[in-house]
Each structure stands twice: as structure tokens, then as C-alpha cells.
Short mmCIF file of C-alpha atoms in Angstrom, two decimals:
data_model
loop_
_atom_site.label_atom_id
_atom_site.label_comp_id
_atom_site.label_asym_id
_atom_site.label_seq_id
_atom_site.Cartn_x
_atom_site.Cartn_y
_atom_site.Cartn_z
CA MET A 1 -18.85 -16.91 -23.68
CA ASN A 2 -21.53 -15.08 -22.02
CA THR A 3 -21.10 -16.72 -18.54
CA GLN A 4 -23.93 -14.89 -17.07
CA SER A 5 -26.61 -16.86 -19.21
CA VAL A 6 -25.10 -19.84 -19.71
CA TYR A 7 -23.11 -21.01 -16.53
CA ASN A 8 -25.38 -23.26 -14.62
CA PHE A 9 -23.52 -26.54 -13.83
CA PRO A 10 -23.89 -29.37 -13.05
CA ASP A 11 -26.84 -30.07 -15.10
CA ILE A 12 -29.81 -32.29 -14.04
CA ASN A 13 -27.47 -35.33 -15.07
CA GLY A 14 -24.59 -34.30 -12.70
CA LYS A 15 -22.61 -33.18 -15.62
CA PHE A 16 -20.10 -30.43 -16.02
CA GLY A 17 -20.38 -30.27 -19.87
CA ILE A 18 -18.89 -33.76 -20.82
CA TYR A 19 -17.28 -34.07 -17.36
CA GLY A 20 -18.51 -35.30 -14.12
CA GLY A 21 -21.41 -37.96 -13.73
CA LYS A 22 -21.77 -40.88 -11.63
CA PHE A 23 -19.14 -43.91 -12.58
CA VAL A 24 -19.79 -46.30 -9.80
CA PRO A 25 -21.03 -49.68 -8.59
CA GLU A 26 -24.61 -50.19 -8.76
CA THR A 27 -24.32 -50.58 -4.83
CA LEU A 28 -23.73 -46.96 -4.43
CA ILE A 29 -26.26 -45.50 -6.79
CA SER A 30 -29.00 -45.56 -4.01
CA ALA A 31 -26.82 -43.59 -1.72
CA LEU A 32 -25.75 -41.06 -4.08
CA ASP A 33 -29.11 -40.63 -5.18
CA ASP A 34 -30.46 -40.22 -1.34
CA LEU A 35 -27.55 -37.97 -0.90
CA GLU A 36 -28.31 -35.68 -3.65
CA LYS A 37 -32.14 -35.78 -2.76
CA THR A 38 -31.22 -34.62 1.08
CA TYR A 39 -28.79 -31.93 0.01
CA LEU A 40 -31.19 -30.29 -2.51
CA GLU A 41 -33.84 -30.26 0.02
CA LEU A 42 -31.65 -28.63 2.78
CA LYS A 43 -29.79 -26.51 0.39
CA ASN A 44 -32.60 -23.76 0.69
CA ASN A 45 -33.76 -24.87 4.24
CA ASN A 46 -33.26 -21.99 6.70
CA GLU A 47 -33.12 -24.05 9.76
CA PHE A 48 -30.11 -26.15 7.91
CA GLN A 49 -28.52 -23.00 6.92
CA ASN A 50 -28.97 -21.18 10.14
CA GLU A 51 -27.04 -24.17 12.05
CA LEU A 52 -24.32 -24.27 9.25
CA SER A 53 -24.01 -20.33 9.44
CA SER A 54 -23.74 -20.65 13.19
CA LEU A 55 -21.00 -23.41 13.08
CA GLN A 56 -19.02 -21.63 10.62
CA LYS A 57 -19.15 -18.33 12.62
CA GLU A 58 -18.85 -19.62 16.23
CA TYR A 59 -16.79 -22.76 15.66
CA ASN A 60 -14.85 -22.69 12.62
CA GLY A 61 -14.13 -18.99 13.01
CA ARG A 62 -15.55 -17.15 9.66
CA PRO A 63 -15.38 -14.68 8.17
CA THR A 64 -11.70 -15.08 7.63
CA PRO A 65 -9.92 -11.97 7.20
CA LEU A 66 -8.80 -10.47 3.68
CA THR A 67 -5.56 -9.03 4.54
CA PHE A 68 -3.51 -6.41 2.26
CA ALA A 69 0.01 -7.62 2.08
CA LYS A 70 1.78 -4.48 2.24
CA ARG A 71 5.49 -5.66 2.25
CA LEU A 72 4.96 -8.35 -0.36
CA THR A 73 3.16 -5.47 -2.64
CA GLU A 74 6.32 -3.24 -1.96
CA TYR A 75 8.48 -6.31 -3.01
CA PHE A 76 6.92 -6.82 -6.52
CA GLY A 77 6.18 -2.72 -7.19
CA LYS A 78 3.24 -3.49 -9.10
CA ALA A 79 -0.70 -4.41 -8.36
CA LYS A 80 -1.98 -4.39 -4.84
CA ILE A 81 -2.04 -7.95 -3.17
CA TYR A 82 -4.58 -9.17 -0.82
CA LEU A 83 -4.47 -12.70 0.88
CA LYS A 84 -7.82 -14.58 1.70
CA ARG A 85 -6.79 -16.32 5.08
CA GLU A 86 -8.11 -19.69 5.33
CA ASP A 87 -5.29 -20.73 7.35
CA LEU A 88 -6.83 -18.96 10.11
CA CYS A 89 -9.77 -21.26 9.95
CA HIS A 90 -10.20 -23.76 13.05
CA THR A 91 -7.92 -26.89 12.22
CA GLY A 92 -5.58 -24.51 9.79
CA ALA A 93 -6.99 -24.90 6.48
CA HIS A 94 -10.13 -24.35 4.21
CA LYS A 95 -11.16 -28.04 4.61
CA LEU A 96 -13.42 -27.51 8.02
CA ASN A 97 -15.86 -25.44 5.61
CA ASN A 98 -16.68 -28.25 3.74
CA ALA A 99 -16.49 -31.11 6.72
CA LEU A 100 -18.91 -28.94 8.62
CA GLY A 101 -21.66 -28.96 6.16
CA GLN A 102 -21.28 -32.64 5.24
CA ILE A 103 -21.42 -33.75 8.73
CA LEU A 104 -24.75 -32.26 9.25
CA LEU A 105 -25.71 -33.93 6.02
CA ALA A 106 -24.83 -37.13 7.53
CA LYS A 107 -26.97 -36.67 10.57
CA LYS A 108 -29.81 -35.76 8.30
CA LEU A 109 -29.13 -39.01 6.27
CA GLY A 110 -29.30 -41.02 9.74
CA LYS A 111 -25.51 -42.29 9.33
CA THR A 112 -23.56 -43.33 12.29
CA ARG A 113 -19.90 -43.93 10.98
CA ILE A 114 -17.92 -41.53 8.77
CA ILE A 115 -15.03 -42.20 6.68
CA ALA A 116 -12.55 -40.01 4.65
CA GLU A 117 -9.72 -40.11 2.53
CA THR A 118 -6.66 -37.49 3.19
CA GLY A 119 -3.32 -36.46 1.52
CA ALA A 120 -1.98 -33.62 3.48
CA GLY A 121 -3.80 -34.46 6.53
CA GLN A 122 -6.08 -31.42 6.76
CA HIS A 123 -8.91 -33.11 5.42
CA GLY A 124 -8.29 -35.91 7.96
CA VAL A 125 -8.10 -33.41 10.74
CA ALA A 126 -11.23 -31.53 9.59
CA THR A 127 -13.23 -34.68 9.61
CA ALA A 128 -12.13 -36.22 12.65
CA THR A 129 -12.72 -32.79 14.35
CA VAL A 130 -16.38 -32.72 13.00
CA CYS A 131 -16.77 -36.58 13.99
CA ALA A 132 -15.61 -35.56 17.41
CA LYS A 133 -17.68 -32.49 18.17
CA PHE A 134 -20.84 -34.62 16.84
CA GLY A 135 -19.98 -38.05 18.56
CA LEU A 136 -19.54 -40.22 15.32
CA LYS A 137 -17.16 -42.89 14.92
CA CYS A 138 -14.59 -41.75 12.21
CA VAL A 139 -11.93 -43.92 9.96
CA VAL A 140 -9.51 -41.87 7.76
CA TYR A 141 -7.26 -43.57 4.95
CA MET A 142 -4.18 -42.38 4.32
CA GLY A 143 -1.23 -43.60 2.34
CA GLU A 144 2.15 -44.75 3.99
CA VAL A 145 4.18 -42.16 2.31
CA ASP A 146 1.55 -39.35 3.17
CA ILE A 147 1.79 -40.93 6.95
CA GLU A 148 5.19 -40.46 7.09
CA ARG A 149 5.81 -36.80 5.61
CA GLN A 150 2.41 -35.68 7.65
CA LYS A 151 3.26 -36.99 11.15
CA LEU A 152 1.92 -34.28 12.96
CA ASN A 153 -1.61 -34.33 11.36
CA VAL A 154 -1.74 -38.19 12.12
CA PHE A 155 -1.05 -37.39 15.59
CA ARG A 156 -3.68 -34.88 15.47
CA MET A 157 -6.27 -37.12 13.94
CA LYS A 158 -5.59 -39.79 16.60
CA MET A 159 -5.98 -37.28 19.62
CA LEU A 160 -9.28 -36.54 18.17
CA SER A 161 -10.34 -40.30 18.36
CA ALA A 162 -10.03 -40.99 14.52
CA GLU A 163 -8.86 -44.59 13.46
CA VAL A 164 -6.18 -43.68 10.71
CA VAL A 165 -5.78 -46.86 8.13
CA PRO A 166 -2.73 -46.79 6.62
CA VAL A 167 -2.66 -47.63 2.78
CA THR A 168 -0.09 -49.75 1.26
CA SER A 169 -0.96 -50.14 -2.12
CA GLY A 170 0.16 -48.22 -5.54
CA SER A 171 2.16 -45.10 -4.88
CA ARG A 172 0.72 -44.99 -1.44
CA THR A 173 -0.38 -41.42 -1.48
CA LEU A 174 -3.88 -39.70 -1.83
CA LYS A 175 -5.13 -41.51 -5.05
CA ASP A 176 -4.63 -44.94 -3.34
CA ALA A 177 -6.14 -43.77 0.10
CA THR A 178 -9.28 -42.39 -1.94
CA ASN A 179 -9.69 -46.03 -3.62
CA GLU A 180 -9.19 -47.77 -0.31
CA ALA A 181 -12.19 -45.14 1.07
CA ILE A 182 -14.36 -45.92 -1.79
CA ARG A 183 -13.92 -49.87 -1.23
CA ASP A 184 -14.97 -49.23 2.34
CA TRP A 185 -17.87 -47.16 1.22
CA VAL A 186 -19.06 -50.16 -0.88
CA THR A 187 -18.95 -52.67 1.73
CA ASN A 188 -20.63 -50.19 4.65
CA VAL A 189 -23.11 -47.96 2.79
CA ALA A 190 -25.90 -48.80 4.82
CA ASN A 191 -24.58 -46.90 7.98
CA THR A 192 -21.38 -45.07 6.57
CA HIS A 193 -21.28 -41.56 5.01
CA TYR A 194 -18.48 -40.74 2.97
CA ILE A 195 -16.84 -37.19 3.70
CA ILE A 196 -15.02 -36.51 0.21
CA GLY A 197 -12.57 -33.75 0.92
CA SER A 198 -12.48 -32.16 -2.35
CA VAL A 199 -14.66 -31.19 -5.78
CA VAL A 200 -13.96 -34.82 -6.83
CA GLY A 201 -15.65 -38.28 -6.96
CA PRO A 202 -19.32 -39.12 -8.59
CA HIS A 203 -22.00 -36.53 -8.60
CA PRO A 204 -23.34 -35.30 -6.40
CA TYR A 205 -20.02 -34.73 -4.56
CA PRO A 206 -18.39 -32.15 -6.60
CA MET A 207 -21.40 -29.84 -6.33
CA ILE A 208 -21.78 -30.39 -2.74
CA VAL A 209 -18.13 -29.59 -1.69
CA ARG A 210 -18.07 -26.57 -4.22
CA ASP A 211 -21.08 -25.23 -2.57
CA PHE A 212 -19.79 -25.45 0.93
CA GLN A 213 -16.44 -24.03 0.08
CA SER A 214 -18.13 -21.09 -1.91
CA ILE A 215 -18.26 -19.12 1.08
CA ILE A 216 -14.52 -18.37 0.32
CA GLY A 217 -15.38 -16.55 -2.67
CA ILE A 218 -18.83 -14.72 -1.23
CA GLU A 219 -16.78 -13.43 1.61
CA THR A 220 -13.74 -12.36 -0.76
CA LYS A 221 -16.31 -10.42 -3.31
CA GLU A 222 -17.78 -8.56 -0.11
CA GLN A 223 -14.56 -7.85 1.61
CA ILE A 224 -12.75 -6.45 -1.43
CA LEU A 225 -15.74 -4.23 -2.52
CA ASN A 226 -15.90 -2.64 0.93
CA TYR A 227 -11.90 -2.12 0.96
CA GLU A 228 -11.28 -1.12 -2.79
CA ARG A 229 -15.04 -0.57 -4.12
CA LYS A 230 -14.02 -2.49 -7.02
CA LEU A 231 -13.66 -6.14 -7.67
CA PRO A 232 -10.04 -7.67 -8.02
CA ASN A 233 -8.47 -8.19 -11.48
CA TYR A 234 -6.82 -11.40 -10.74
CA ILE A 235 -7.49 -14.53 -8.17
CA LEU A 236 -4.91 -17.07 -7.81
CA ALA A 237 -5.30 -20.25 -5.99
CA CYS A 238 -3.37 -23.72 -5.88
CA VAL A 239 -5.27 -26.73 -7.49
CA GLY A 240 -4.79 -30.27 -6.63
CA GLY A 241 -8.30 -31.95 -6.66
CA GLY A 242 -9.37 -28.14 -6.62
CA SER A 243 -11.71 -27.64 -3.55
CA ASN A 244 -10.08 -24.25 -2.20
CA ALA A 245 -9.97 -22.91 -5.99
CA MET A 246 -13.54 -23.64 -6.63
CA GLY A 247 -14.43 -22.40 -3.37
CA ILE A 248 -13.00 -18.91 -4.16
CA PHE A 249 -13.48 -18.88 -8.11
CA TYR A 250 -17.26 -20.02 -8.02
CA PRO A 251 -18.92 -16.75 -6.75
CA PHE A 252 -16.66 -15.00 -9.36
CA VAL A 253 -17.23 -17.26 -12.51
CA ASN A 254 -20.03 -14.93 -14.02
CA ASP A 255 -17.72 -11.54 -13.22
CA LYS A 256 -15.78 -11.95 -16.86
CA ASN A 257 -13.36 -9.07 -15.86
CA VAL A 258 -12.03 -11.10 -12.89
CA ASN A 259 -9.11 -13.22 -14.43
CA LEU A 260 -9.10 -16.69 -12.50
CA ILE A 261 -5.89 -18.68 -12.31
CA GLY A 262 -5.28 -22.01 -10.73
CA VAL A 263 -1.89 -23.25 -10.49
CA GLU A 264 -0.80 -26.68 -10.33
CA ALA A 265 2.21 -28.96 -9.15
CA ALA A 266 5.02 -29.31 -11.62
CA GLY A 267 7.18 -31.18 -9.01
CA TYR A 268 10.35 -31.78 -10.50
CA GLY A 269 9.61 -29.99 -13.78
CA LEU A 270 7.08 -30.86 -16.67
CA ASP A 271 9.44 -32.74 -18.56
CA SER A 272 10.43 -35.04 -15.76
CA GLY A 273 7.37 -37.23 -15.55
CA LYS A 274 7.01 -36.66 -12.17
CA HIS A 275 4.79 -33.84 -11.57
CA CYS A 276 0.65 -33.43 -10.92
CA ALA A 277 -0.04 -31.02 -13.70
CA THR A 278 -3.30 -32.68 -14.71
CA LEU A 279 -4.94 -29.60 -16.51
CA THR A 280 -1.75 -28.84 -18.21
CA LEU A 281 -0.93 -32.41 -19.67
CA GLY A 282 -3.50 -34.45 -18.54
CA GLU A 283 -6.16 -35.70 -21.18
CA PRO A 284 -10.02 -36.78 -20.38
CA GLY A 285 -10.57 -39.86 -18.71
CA ILE A 286 -12.85 -41.88 -16.18
CA PHE A 287 -11.30 -41.75 -12.65
CA GLN A 288 -12.87 -42.37 -8.95
CA GLY A 289 -16.32 -42.11 -9.88
CA MET A 290 -15.90 -39.14 -12.43
CA LYS A 291 -15.06 -38.10 -15.86
CA THR A 292 -12.39 -35.46 -15.93
CA TYR A 293 -8.94 -34.52 -17.08
CA LEU A 294 -6.20 -37.07 -15.78
CA LEU A 295 -2.56 -37.99 -16.15
CA GLN A 296 -2.16 -41.26 -18.07
CA ASP A 297 0.35 -43.42 -19.39
CA GLU A 298 0.80 -44.52 -23.17
CA ASN A 299 -1.64 -47.44 -22.12
CA GLY A 300 -4.06 -45.24 -20.61
CA GLN A 301 -3.31 -46.48 -17.08
CA VAL A 302 -3.32 -43.88 -14.27
CA SER A 303 0.06 -42.26 -14.12
CA GLU A 304 2.29 -42.19 -10.75
CA VAL A 305 2.48 -38.76 -9.82
CA HIS A 306 4.77 -36.37 -7.83
CA SER A 307 4.60 -33.31 -5.66
CA ILE A 308 6.58 -32.12 -2.60
CA SER A 309 3.14 -31.21 -1.44
CA ALA A 310 0.98 -34.24 -0.34
CA GLY A 311 -2.16 -32.43 -0.84
CA LEU A 312 -1.48 -31.81 -4.48
CA ASP A 313 0.10 -35.25 -5.13
CA TYR A 314 -3.02 -36.59 -7.14
CA PRO A 315 -3.32 -37.52 -10.81
CA GLY A 316 -7.03 -36.02 -11.19
CA VAL A 317 -8.94 -32.87 -10.60
CA GLY A 318 -12.48 -31.92 -10.21
CA PRO A 319 -14.61 -32.24 -13.33
CA GLU A 320 -15.95 -28.51 -12.95
CA HIS A 321 -12.08 -27.26 -13.39
CA SER A 322 -12.15 -29.58 -16.45
CA LEU A 323 -15.08 -27.71 -17.88
CA LEU A 324 -13.63 -24.17 -17.04
CA LYS A 325 -10.46 -25.14 -18.62
CA ASP A 326 -12.01 -26.21 -21.91
CA ILE A 327 -14.42 -22.89 -21.93
CA LYS A 328 -11.39 -21.06 -21.00
CA ARG A 329 -12.88 -19.15 -18.15
CA VAL A 330 -10.13 -20.24 -15.56
CA LYS A 331 -6.29 -20.30 -16.93
CA TYR A 332 -4.16 -23.16 -15.29
CA PHE A 333 -0.38 -22.91 -14.77
CA SER A 334 2.12 -24.98 -12.95
CA VAL A 335 5.27 -24.21 -10.65
CA THR A 336 7.68 -26.75 -9.37
CA ASP A 337 8.82 -28.07 -6.00
CA ASP A 338 11.98 -25.57 -5.87
CA GLU A 339 9.32 -22.65 -6.82
CA ALA A 340 7.15 -23.25 -4.12
CA LEU A 341 9.72 -23.90 -1.54
CA GLU A 342 11.16 -20.21 -2.32
CA ALA A 343 7.76 -19.03 -2.13
CA THR A 344 7.18 -20.32 1.51
CA ILE A 345 10.52 -18.38 2.73
CA LEU A 346 9.18 -15.19 0.68
CA LEU A 347 5.74 -15.22 2.18
CA SER A 348 7.36 -16.03 5.98
CA LYS A 349 9.95 -13.33 5.53
CA LEU A 350 7.56 -10.67 4.12
CA GLU A 351 4.37 -11.14 5.70
CA GLY A 352 5.10 -13.22 8.82
CA ILE A 353 2.76 -16.08 7.29
CA LEU A 354 4.04 -19.55 6.94
CA PRO A 355 2.06 -20.94 4.17
CA ALA A 356 1.07 -24.89 3.38
CA LEU A 357 3.28 -26.15 0.53
CA GLU A 358 0.05 -26.42 -1.36
CA THR A 359 -0.46 -22.60 -0.85
CA ALA A 360 2.79 -21.89 -1.74
CA HIS A 361 2.22 -22.99 -5.37
CA ALA A 362 -0.28 -20.07 -5.69
CA VAL A 363 1.98 -17.60 -3.83
CA ALA A 364 5.00 -18.65 -6.21
CA TYR A 365 2.80 -17.85 -9.26
CA LEU A 366 3.22 -14.19 -8.18
CA ASN A 367 6.72 -14.24 -9.76
CA LYS A 368 5.31 -14.88 -13.11
CA LEU A 369 2.25 -12.95 -12.97
CA MET A 370 3.20 -9.71 -11.10
CA PRO A 371 5.36 -8.27 -13.99
CA GLU A 372 2.36 -8.25 -16.13
CA THR A 373 0.24 -6.23 -13.84
CA SER A 374 -0.02 -2.49 -13.03
CA LYS A 375 -0.22 -0.33 -9.68
CA ASP A 376 -3.94 0.23 -10.07
CA GLU A 377 -4.82 -3.38 -10.24
CA ILE A 378 -5.68 -5.87 -7.50
CA VAL A 379 -4.41 -9.46 -6.94
CA VAL A 380 -5.85 -11.75 -4.33
CA VAL A 381 -4.24 -14.94 -3.33
CA ASN A 382 -6.26 -17.88 -1.61
CA ILE A 383 -3.92 -18.69 1.52
CA SER A 384 -5.84 -22.27 1.66
CA GLY A 385 -3.85 -23.49 4.81
CA ARG A 386 -1.09 -22.84 7.32
CA GLY A 387 2.42 -24.86 6.97
CA ASP A 388 3.12 -25.74 10.26
CA LYS A 389 2.32 -29.62 9.12
CA ASP A 390 4.82 -29.10 6.50
CA LEU A 391 7.80 -28.26 8.74
CA ASN A 392 9.47 -31.83 8.69
CA THR A 393 9.39 -31.67 4.89
CA ILE A 394 10.95 -27.88 4.58
CA ILE A 395 13.47 -28.83 7.21
CA ASN A 396 14.44 -31.85 4.95
CA GLN A 397 14.62 -29.62 1.84
CA ILE A 398 16.03 -26.46 2.76
CA GLY A 399 16.84 -26.35 6.35
CA ASP A 400 20.50 -25.93 6.11
CA LYS A 401 19.96 -23.00 3.86
CA ILE A 402 18.03 -21.37 6.69
CA LEU A 403 20.03 -22.38 9.89
#
């Protein structure tokens, strides 16, 4: 594929190949059209971009560092490993990159109420943070299971004056929280903006979230060229909905010598039926306003899924990832809960960085990739978030092995 000449997605219909689109109730079409029109007007507006750039620098703490992982590199004895430090963003994850952009969009649209969904709580915290900063009412939908395993982030959202609504339907995780947020949006669309936290949902959300998150890849390219005078050979990122991965991948899509690798959650194992390996084992389907790869049962119903990481516990994926899989520009693999936990310990002990369990999936894939690399090559891992929020889960799983 000549990506330089052909990669220009989404198309005018909001499609990434056969994926994406708008599969929503009629009541939302007008709001989506207004959102797309406003975003396209502001995308190249200097005043809007300057305001966003100032917030990213002065409030979010960008640019985030690209850190050479000396001890991790020595551990594997192969390619040089760099870490893109999104865990050092304000609120502790890449999620604020998108929330800042979307809150400015909401202001331009004249919306006075913000809703969001969250799994691991990082997007909920980011949304509650920008609502507090700009003085807008904030409602966050969160599954009961995730509320229990992410208590710290629930407390943070409430401190920021957000209303956290427990979702008790279905598997009581991110999928169900998203369904409830969509229902709220249909009812209150006149005054409410829905800040979707990943590159999922109906057009134009996958495009908007990708664009706001692409600052990760833009910075990475500039930093690695400054350090090494060449582009990396490999870039790794975890994939649930896929926002941190699209953020670092997108600016490199046309650089065909850079191998892009997304790492999904294999949960208890691909043969267990309890995983979130959507791009590994899913099939195309319609889900939450988009066409994309989706984990389904034999009757075509959305599967119940599992991951130790609340942020990866999702049966779908962003539609752009589906296209990138089909055209073989990104390769997708998966690692288990146990492998992610081992990677959490490894990165903590060797580099003094406690990664989020989502991020640990990307770190874990180094065990499989590094033997294939050579010492003159470079690997970049996107450290999408910090792991403080996951300590209760980590203690429950492996605390007795450490203490």
C-alpha cells in the first residue's frame, strides 16, 4: 500500500473504508452535523488552536518527555527502548489531551451540560477536571464493577464536583456505561455535549478524538529525531477503544518503515472466552453508533468480555483501527492478565515507573518483540497512564508475592 498517496480517512461520509459512519437515532443526526461543522471550522482556526495549545502547555504539562529506558534496554539486551510519558499529563493519563479540545468545542456549540462515560476512570477524571476549570455541569456514567475496582478515581471525580451515575445493567462495565450515556444524550441533546473518551462512536467522534490525541505522535516524532536522528523501528501501544494508540500511530501512518503494533487484552487467554481481543478474534458489526470489529456470540449478540484492566474491558474498537488492521498497516496482538501484571512489576522495578494496567499490556509485549530486534533499532512504548488508580486491583492479585 502506498500510504503516502492514499491514506486520507475518514472520507466525506465519515467512513474508514467500510467502517465508521453514523448509526444513531434521528434525534442525534442534527447534533452530530453541528459538531462536525463546528469542528471543521475550528480545526484550522488560529485563535482556537492557540487557546488549545496554551491549555496543553500551561495546564496539561505538554510536551510530555520521551524517556530513554536504560535499565529496561539493558534487561533485554537488544534494541534501544524509549517511553513516551503520557502518565505525566495532568490527571495522570493521555485522556486530558482530548477532554481539553472537546470542552472548547462544547463552549463554541453553546452547550451548558457535559456527559461522559468511563471505564478505568481516567476519562471521567479528565472530563470532570475540564468541567471544573470551565464551570460546566458534569455527569459521568460508570459501571458498578468499574466503580468498585476504581474507587480512587470515583472519589477524584466527586471532589471535582462531577455526578457519578452507577450503571447496573449488563456486565456493569464500560460498554454499559456508554449505552447509558448515549441514552442521556438522546434525551438532553439540546443543552448537552457528550465528551466521548476514545476513538469510537458515530462520526465525527473517531476523527475528533484522533486529531486531539495525535499530539502524542507529533511530539514523539520530533523528539526521537532530535535524540537519534532517525525514526523508530517499532511503536507499541495498548488498545481498548484505541485512543492512545491512534494518538501515537496517526502521525506515523505514512512512514511505512515504522512498524506499528497494537496490544489488546487477552484476559484469561484467547481460548477462555473471557478476553477483549476484538481485532484478534472479532468480526465486523454495528455497535454504539459505528461499524467496526466487534466481539459477538454465535447469535450475533455483543459478547460479555473480560480484562483485568477496566480501560480495556470493551467488546468493540475504534473504526480506524479496523481499517488499519485490514490494510495491514498496524499489527494487533494480545497479552493476558498475568502477563500484564508481570510487566507492571518489571517496569516498576527497572525504571521506577508504575504503569496503568492498560499500559502494562503494551509493556508486556516487549517480551515477545525484543528477541526479534537488533541493537541498532529503536522501540517506543506509549506509557498511556500511571498505575496509582490500579493499586487495589494489583494488591488483590499479587500483593502477597511482593510483601
